[in-house]
Amino acid sequence: MTGAALTLQDRDRDRAADRRAFVMAGLACSAGVAAVVTINALSLADEITRSGAAPGLYPYILEGASGAATLMLLPAVLALGAAFPLETGRWRISLAVHLAGLAAFAALHTGLMTGFRSMLWPLLLERPYQGFGSPLETFIYELRKDALTYISFQAVLMLLRALTRARMTITALRREAREGGMIALRCGGREIRLPASEIVSASAAGNYAEIRTQTGSHLARIPLSELETMLAGAGVRPVRLHRSHLAVHAAIREIIPGPDGGAQVRLADGGSLPVSRRYRAGLKTV
């Protein structure tokens, strides 16, 4: 498979992940809006009851109108986040777009909310709706709350986008290991693919793993546990030697017992790795 094909495949996978994240963010944000509206309405009703008055429908119409306006604007807010993500390389443009988007969201939310209340007040409360001040004062008052809402929506979308992309990438790499026997590794700005049968051992190095083959080594950004899963899926039996080391079963040439209950193994590439007491028993089956 060529590098161009791989890039196209990665882009298709990212687009699919972004579509899924968009739907999930819409559901999560809608649930959050419903929860906030319910809590605010019940709290306001309780305050009115404590003052000795009957709340009636007032708190539910008040908060419900705001929530309905927010839900109407939610798809557009998320679409803006999907089109202009705050990521390296374009964050300045995205930030400017989102500042304009926030102002538009606050203005539209205030207008829709006021319109809903003006329509429902005479029908359900039998009196005209009176706002809390001039349109400008209402906008400024709502802007402070709308900023938190807008930022929360974008944060949810960004988080779900990153998680979904990572999950789908891992699934694709595991499938490639299982079906093609290839281990895909990200090394700096490069992506390399190694036949699983060529890997001898691997050692954890912070957030990276140093992966050794018969002909050299590669420092890749992958957890040791994930590499172990991919090797097992590719049909190459990984053997955990230590919390920070593993070797491929076929590459182990000799097990040298140590005085403290641990051991060392000599490998096919001439190197050696320590075996901790915790994993020493597992070597009996090697």
CSV table of C-alpha atoms in Angstrom, one decimal:
chain,number,residue,atom,x,y,z
A,1,MET,CA,0.0,0.0,0.0
A,2,THR,CA,1.5,3.3,-1.1
A,3,GLY,CA,2.0,6.4,1.2
A,4,ALA,CA,-0.6,8.3,-0.8
A,5,ALA,CA,-3.1,5.5,-0.2
A,6,LEU,CA,-2.3,5.4,3.4
A,7,THR,CA,-2.8,9.1,3.7
A,8,LEU,CA,-6.2,8.9,1.9
A,9,GLN,CA,-7.2,6.0,4.2
A,10,ASP,CA,-6.3,8.0,7.3
A,11,ARG,CA,-8.2,11.0,6.1
A,12,ASP,CA,-11.3,8.9,5.4
A,13,ARG,CA,-11.0,7.4,8.9
A,14,ASP,CA,-10.7,10.9,10.5
A,15,ARG,CA,-13.7,12.1,8.6
A,16,ALA,CA,-15.8,9.2,9.7
A,17,ALA,CA,-14.6,9.8,13.3
A,18,ASP,CA,-15.5,13.5,13.1
A,19,ARG,CA,-19.0,12.6,11.9
A,20,ARG,CA,-19.5,10.2,14.8
A,21,ALA,CA,-18.1,12.8,17.2
A,22,PHE,CA,-20.5,15.4,15.9
A,23,VAL,CA,-23.5,13.2,16.5
A,24,MET,CA,-22.3,12.2,20.0
A,25,ALA,CA,-21.5,15.8,20.9
A,26,GLY,CA,-25.0,16.8,19.8
A,27,LEU,CA,-26.6,14.2,22.0
A,28,ALA,CA,-24.3,15.0,24.9
A,29,CYS,CA,-24.9,18.8,24.7
A,30,SER,CA,-28.6,18.4,24.3
A,31,ALA,CA,-28.8,16.2,27.4
A,32,GLY,CA,-26.7,18.9,29.2
A,33,VAL,CA,-29.0,21.7,28.2
A,34,ALA,CA,-32.1,19.6,29.3
A,35,ALA,CA,-30.5,19.0,32.7
A,36,VAL,CA,-29.5,22.6,33.2
A,37,VAL,CA,-33.0,23.8,32.3
A,38,THR,CA,-34.6,21.3,34.6
A,39,ILE,CA,-32.4,22.1,37.5
A,40,ASN,CA,-32.7,25.9,37.1
A,41,ALA,CA,-36.5,25.7,36.8
A,42,LEU,CA,-36.9,23.5,39.8
A,43,SER,CA,-34.6,25.7,41.8
A,44,LEU,CA,-36.5,28.9,40.8
A,45,ALA,CA,-39.8,27.2,41.6
A,46,ASP,CA,-38.4,26.3,45.1
A,47,GLU,CA,-37.3,29.8,45.7
A,48,ILE,CA,-40.7,31.2,44.8
A,49,THR,CA,-42.5,28.7,47.0
A,50,ARG,CA,-40.2,29.6,49.9
A,51,SER,CA,-41.2,33.2,49.5
A,52,GLY,CA,-44.9,32.2,50.0
A,53,ALA,CA,-46.0,32.5,46.4
A,54,ALA,CA,-47.2,29.9,43.9
A,55,PRO,CA,-44.7,29.4,41.1
A,56,GLY,CA,-47.1,28.0,38.6
A,57,LEU,CA,-45.7,27.6,35.1
A,58,TYR,CA,-43.5,30.7,35.4
A,59,PRO,CA,-40.1,29.1,36.1
A,60,TYR,CA,-40.6,26.3,33.5
A,61,ILE,CA,-41.6,28.8,30.7
A,62,LEU,CA,-38.8,31.1,31.7
A,63,GLU,CA,-36.1,28.5,31.6
A,64,GLY,CA,-37.7,26.4,28.9
A,65,ALA,CA,-37.7,29.3,26.4
A,66,SER,CA,-34.0,29.8,27.0
A,67,GLY,CA,-33.3,26.0,26.6
A,68,ALA,CA,-35.4,25.8,23.4
A,69,ALA,CA,-33.5,28.7,21.8
A,70,THR,CA,-30.2,27.1,22.8
A,71,LEU,CA,-31.1,23.7,21.3
A,72,MET,CA,-32.2,25.4,18.0
A,73,LEU,CA,-28.8,27.0,17.7
A,74,LEU,CA,-26.8,23.9,18.8
A,75,PRO,CA,-26.3,22.3,15.4
A,76,ALA,CA,-24.9,25.6,14.0
A,77,VAL,CA,-22.5,26.0,16.9
A,78,LEU,CA,-21.2,22.5,16.6
A,79,ALA,CA,-20.9,22.8,12.8
A,80,LEU,CA,-18.8,25.9,13.3
A,81,GLY,CA,-16.6,23.9,15.7
A,82,ALA,CA,-16.2,21.1,13.2
A,83,ALA,CA,-15.3,23.5,10.4
A,84,PHE,CA,-12.9,25.6,12.5
A,85,PRO,CA,-11.3,23.4,15.2
A,86,LEU,CA,-8.8,25.1,17.5
A,87,GLU,CA,-5.7,23.1,16.5
A,88,THR,CA,-2.1,23.8,15.7
A,89,GLY,CA,-1.5,25.7,12.5
A,90,ARG,CA,-4.9,27.4,12.2
A,91,TRP,CA,-5.8,28.4,15.7
A,92,ARG,CA,-5.7,32.2,15.1
A,93,ILE,CA,-8.2,32.0,12.3
A,94,SER,CA,-10.4,29.6,14.2
A,95,LEU,CA,-10.2,31.8,17.3
A,96,ALA,CA,-11.4,34.8,15.3
A,97,VAL,CA,-14.2,32.8,13.8
A,98,HIS,CA,-15.3,31.6,17.2
A,99,LEU,CA,-15.3,35.0,18.7
A,100,ALA,CA,-17.6,36.1,15.9
A,101,GLY,CA,-19.6,32.9,16.4
A,102,LEU,CA,-20.0,33.6,20.1
A,103,ALA,CA,-21.4,37.1,19.5
A,104,ALA,CA,-23.8,35.7,16.9
A,105,PHE,CA,-24.9,32.9,19.2
A,106,ALA,CA,-25.6,35.3,22.1
A,107,ALA,CA,-27.5,37.7,19.8
A,108,LEU,CA,-29.6,34.9,18.3
A,109,HIS,CA,-30.2,33.2,21.6
A,110,THR,CA,-31.3,36.4,23.2
A,111,GLY,CA,-33.7,37.2,20.3
A,112,LEU,CA,-35.2,33.7,20.1
A,113,MET,CA,-35.6,33.4,23.9
A,114,THR,CA,-37.3,36.8,24.1
A,115,GLY,CA,-39.6,35.9,21.2
A,116,PHE,CA,-40.6,32.6,22.8
A,117,ARG,CA,-41.3,34.3,26.1
A,118,SER,CA,-43.3,37.1,24.4
A,119,MET,CA,-45.4,34.5,22.7
A,120,LEU,CA,-46.0,32.2,25.6
A,121,TRP,CA,-46.5,34.7,28.4
A,122,PRO,CA,-50.0,35.9,27.2
A,123,LEU,CA,-51.1,32.3,26.3
A,124,LEU,CA,-50.0,30.5,29.5
A,125,LEU,CA,-49.5,33.2,32.1
A,126,GLU,CA,-52.2,35.6,30.9
A,127,ARG,CA,-50.0,38.7,31.0
A,128,PRO,CA,-47.5,40.3,28.6
A,129,TYR,CA,-43.9,39.5,28.9
A,130,GLN,CA,-41.6,42.2,30.3
A,131,GLY,CA,-37.9,41.7,29.9
A,132,PHE,CA,-35.2,42.6,32.4
A,133,GLY,CA,-34.1,45.8,30.7
A,134,SER,CA,-33.4,47.1,27.2
A,135,PRO,CA,-32.4,44.7,24.4
A,136,LEU,CA,-28.8,45.8,24.8
A,137,GLU,CA,-28.8,45.2,28.6
A,138,THR,CA,-30.5,41.8,28.0
A,139,PHE,CA,-27.8,40.9,25.4
A,140,ILE,CA,-24.9,41.9,27.7
A,141,TYR,CA,-26.5,40.0,30.6
A,142,GLU,CA,-27.0,36.9,28.5
A,143,LEU,CA,-23.6,37.1,26.8
A,144,ARG,CA,-21.9,36.2,30.1
A,145,LYS,CA,-23.9,33.0,30.4
A,146,ASP,CA,-23.9,32.3,26.6
A,147,ALA,CA,-20.1,32.4,26.6
A,148,LEU,CA,-19.9,29.6,29.1
A,149,THR,CA,-22.5,27.6,27.1
A,150,TYR,CA,-20.7,28.2,23.7
A,151,ILE,CA,-17.3,27.2,25.2
A,152,SER,CA,-18.7,24.1,26.8
A,153,PHE,CA,-20.2,23.0,23.5
A,154,GLN,CA,-16.9,23.4,21.7
A,155,ALA,CA,-15.0,21.7,24.5
A,156,VAL,CA,-17.3,18.7,24.3
A,157,LEU,CA,-16.9,18.5,20.5
A,158,MET,CA,-13.1,18.7,20.7
A,159,LEU,CA,-12.9,16.1,23.4
A,160,LEU,CA,-15.2,13.6,21.6
A,161,ARG,CA,-13.4,14.3,18.3
A,162,ALA,CA,-10.0,13.5,19.8
A,163,LEU,CA,-11.3,10.4,21.6
A,164,THR,CA,-13.2,9.1,18.6
A,165,ARG,CA,-10.2,9.6,16.2
A,166,ALA,CA,-7.9,7.8,18.7
A,167,ARG,CA,-10.3,4.9,19.1
A,168,MET,CA,-10.9,4.4,15.4
A,169,THR,CA,-7.2,4.7,14.7
A,170,ILE,CA,-6.4,2.0,17.3
A,171,THR,CA,-9.2,-0.2,15.9
A,172,ALA,CA,-7.8,0.2,12.3
A,173,LEU,CA,-4.2,-0.6,13.4
A,174,ARG,CA,-5.3,-3.7,15.3
A,175,ARG,CA,-7.2,-4.9,12.3
A,176,GLU,CA,-4.2,-4.3,10.1
A,177,ALA,CA,-2.0,-6.3,12.5
A,178,ARG,CA,-4.6,-9.1,12.7
A,179,GLU,CA,-5.3,-9.4,9.0
A,180,GLY,CA,-2.0,-8.4,7.4
A,181,GLY,CA,0.5,-9.2,10.1
A,182,MET,CA,1.9,-5.6,9.9
A,183,ILE,CA,2.6,-3.3,12.9
A,184,ALA,CA,2.0,0.4,12.1
A,185,LEU,CA,4.2,2.8,14.1
A,186,ARG,CA,4.3,6.6,14.3
A,187,CYS,CA,8.0,7.6,14.7
A,188,GLY,CA,8.2,11.4,14.9
A,189,GLY,CA,6.6,12.8,11.7
A,190,ARG,CA,6.9,9.4,9.9
A,191,GLU,CA,4.7,6.4,9.8
A,192,ILE,CA,6.4,3.0,9.3
A,193,ARG,CA,5.0,-0.5,9.0
A,194,LEU,CA,7.0,-3.5,10.2
A,195,PRO,CA,6.2,-7.1,9.7
A,196,ALA,CA,5.3,-8.4,13.2
A,197,SER,CA,7.6,-11.4,12.6
A,198,GLU,CA,10.7,-9.0,12.4
A,199,ILE,CA,10.2,-7.5,15.8
A,200,VAL,CA,12.5,-8.9,18.5
A,201,SER,CA,11.6,-6.9,21.6
A,202,ALA,CA,10.4,-3.6,22.9
A,203,SER,CA,11.0,-1.4,26.0
A,204,ALA,CA,9.0,1.5,27.4
A,205,ALA,CA,10.6,4.9,27.2
A,206,GLY,CA,8.1,7.4,28.8
A,207,ASN,CA,5.2,7.8,26.3
A,208,TYR,CA,7.2,5.9,23.7
A,209,ALA,CA,8.4,2.4,23.1
A,210,GLU,CA,11.9,1.5,21.7
A,211,ILE,CA,11.1,-1.4,19.3
A,212,ARG,CA,14.1,-3.5,18.2
A,213,THR,CA,14.3,-5.7,15.2
A,214,GLN,CA,17.1,-7.8,13.8
A,215,THR,CA,18.4,-4.9,11.7
A,216,GLY,CA,17.8,-1.8,14.0
A,217,SER,CA,15.5,0.0,16.4
A,218,HIS,CA,12.7,2.5,16.2
A,219,LEU,CA,11.3,4.9,18.8
A,220,ALA,CA,7.6,5.0,18.3
A,221,ARG,CA,4.8,6.7,20.2
A,222,ILE,CA,2.8,3.7,21.4
A,223,PRO,CA,2.1,2.3,24.9
A,224,LEU,CA,3.8,-1.1,25.5
A,225,SER,CA,0.4,-2.6,26.4
A,226,GLU,CA,-1.0,-1.6,23.0
A,227,LEU,CA,2.0,-3.0,21.1
A,228,GLU,CA,1.5,-6.2,23.1
A,229,THR,CA,-2.1,-6.4,21.9
A,230,MET,CA,-1.2,-5.7,18.3
A,231,LEU,CA,1.6,-8.4,18.3
A,232,ALA,CA,-0.8,-11.0,19.8
A,233,GLY,CA,-3.4,-10.1,17.1
A,234,ALA,CA,-0.7,-10.5,14.4
A,235,GLY,CA,-0.1,-14.1,15.6
A,236,VAL,CA,3.3,-13.3,17.1
A,237,ARG,CA,3.4,-14.4,20.7
A,238,PRO,CA,4.6,-11.5,22.9
A,239,VAL,CA,6.1,-12.4,26.3
A,240,ARG,CA,6.0,-9.7,29.0
A,241,LEU,CA,9.3,-9.8,30.9
A,242,HIS,CA,9.0,-6.7,33.0
A,243,ARG,CA,6.7,-3.7,33.4
A,244,SER,CA,8.9,-1.9,30.9
A,245,HIS,CA,10.0,-4.8,28.7
A,246,LEU,CA,8.6,-7.4,26.4
A,247,ALA,CA,10.0,-9.8,23.9
A,248,VAL,CA,8.7,-11.9,21.1
A,249,HIS,CA,8.5,-15.6,22.0
A,250,ALA,CA,10.4,-16.8,18.9
A,251,ALA,CA,13.3,-14.3,19.6
A,252,ILE,CA,14.1,-15.7,23.1
A,253,ARG,CA,17.3,-17.7,22.9
A,254,GLU,CA,18.3,-18.2,26.6
A,255,ILE,CA,16.9,-17.6,30.1
A,256,ILE,CA,19.5,-16.9,32.7
A,257,PRO,CA,18.2,-17.2,36.3
A,258,GLY,CA,19.2,-14.4,38.7
A,259,PRO,CA,19.9,-14.5,42.5
A,260,ASP,CA,16.9,-12.4,43.5
A,261,GLY,CA,14.2,-14.5,41.8
A,262,GLY,CA,14.4,-12.6,38.6
A,263,ALA,CA,16.2,-13.5,35.4
A,264,GLN,CA,17.6,-12.3,32.2
A,265,VAL,CA,16.8,-13.3,28.7
A,266,ARG,CA,19.2,-13.3,25.7
A,267,LEU,CA,17.6,-12.5,22.4
A,268,ALA,CA,18.1,-13.3,18.8
A,269,ASP,CA,19.6,-9.9,18.0
A,270,GLY,CA,22.3,-10.5,20.6
A,271,GLY,CA,20.8,-8.2,23.2
A,272,SER,CA,19.5,-9.1,26.7
A,273,LEU,CA,16.6,-7.8,28.9
A,274,PRO,CA,15.8,-8.2,32.6
A,275,VAL,CA,13.0,-10.3,33.8
A,276,SER,CA,11.3,-9.2,37.0
A,277,ARG,CA,10.1,-11.6,39.7
A,278,ARG,CA,6.5,-10.8,38.8
A,279,TYR,CA,6.9,-12.2,35.3
A,280,ARG,CA,9.5,-14.9,36.0
A,281,ALA,CA,6.9,-17.6,36.4
A,282,GLY,CA,5.5,-16.9,32.9
A,283,LEU,CA,8.8,-17.8,31.3
A,284,LYS,CA,8.4,-21.4,32.4
A,285,THR,CA,6.1,-21.9,29.5
A,286,VAL,CA,8.5,-20.4,27.0
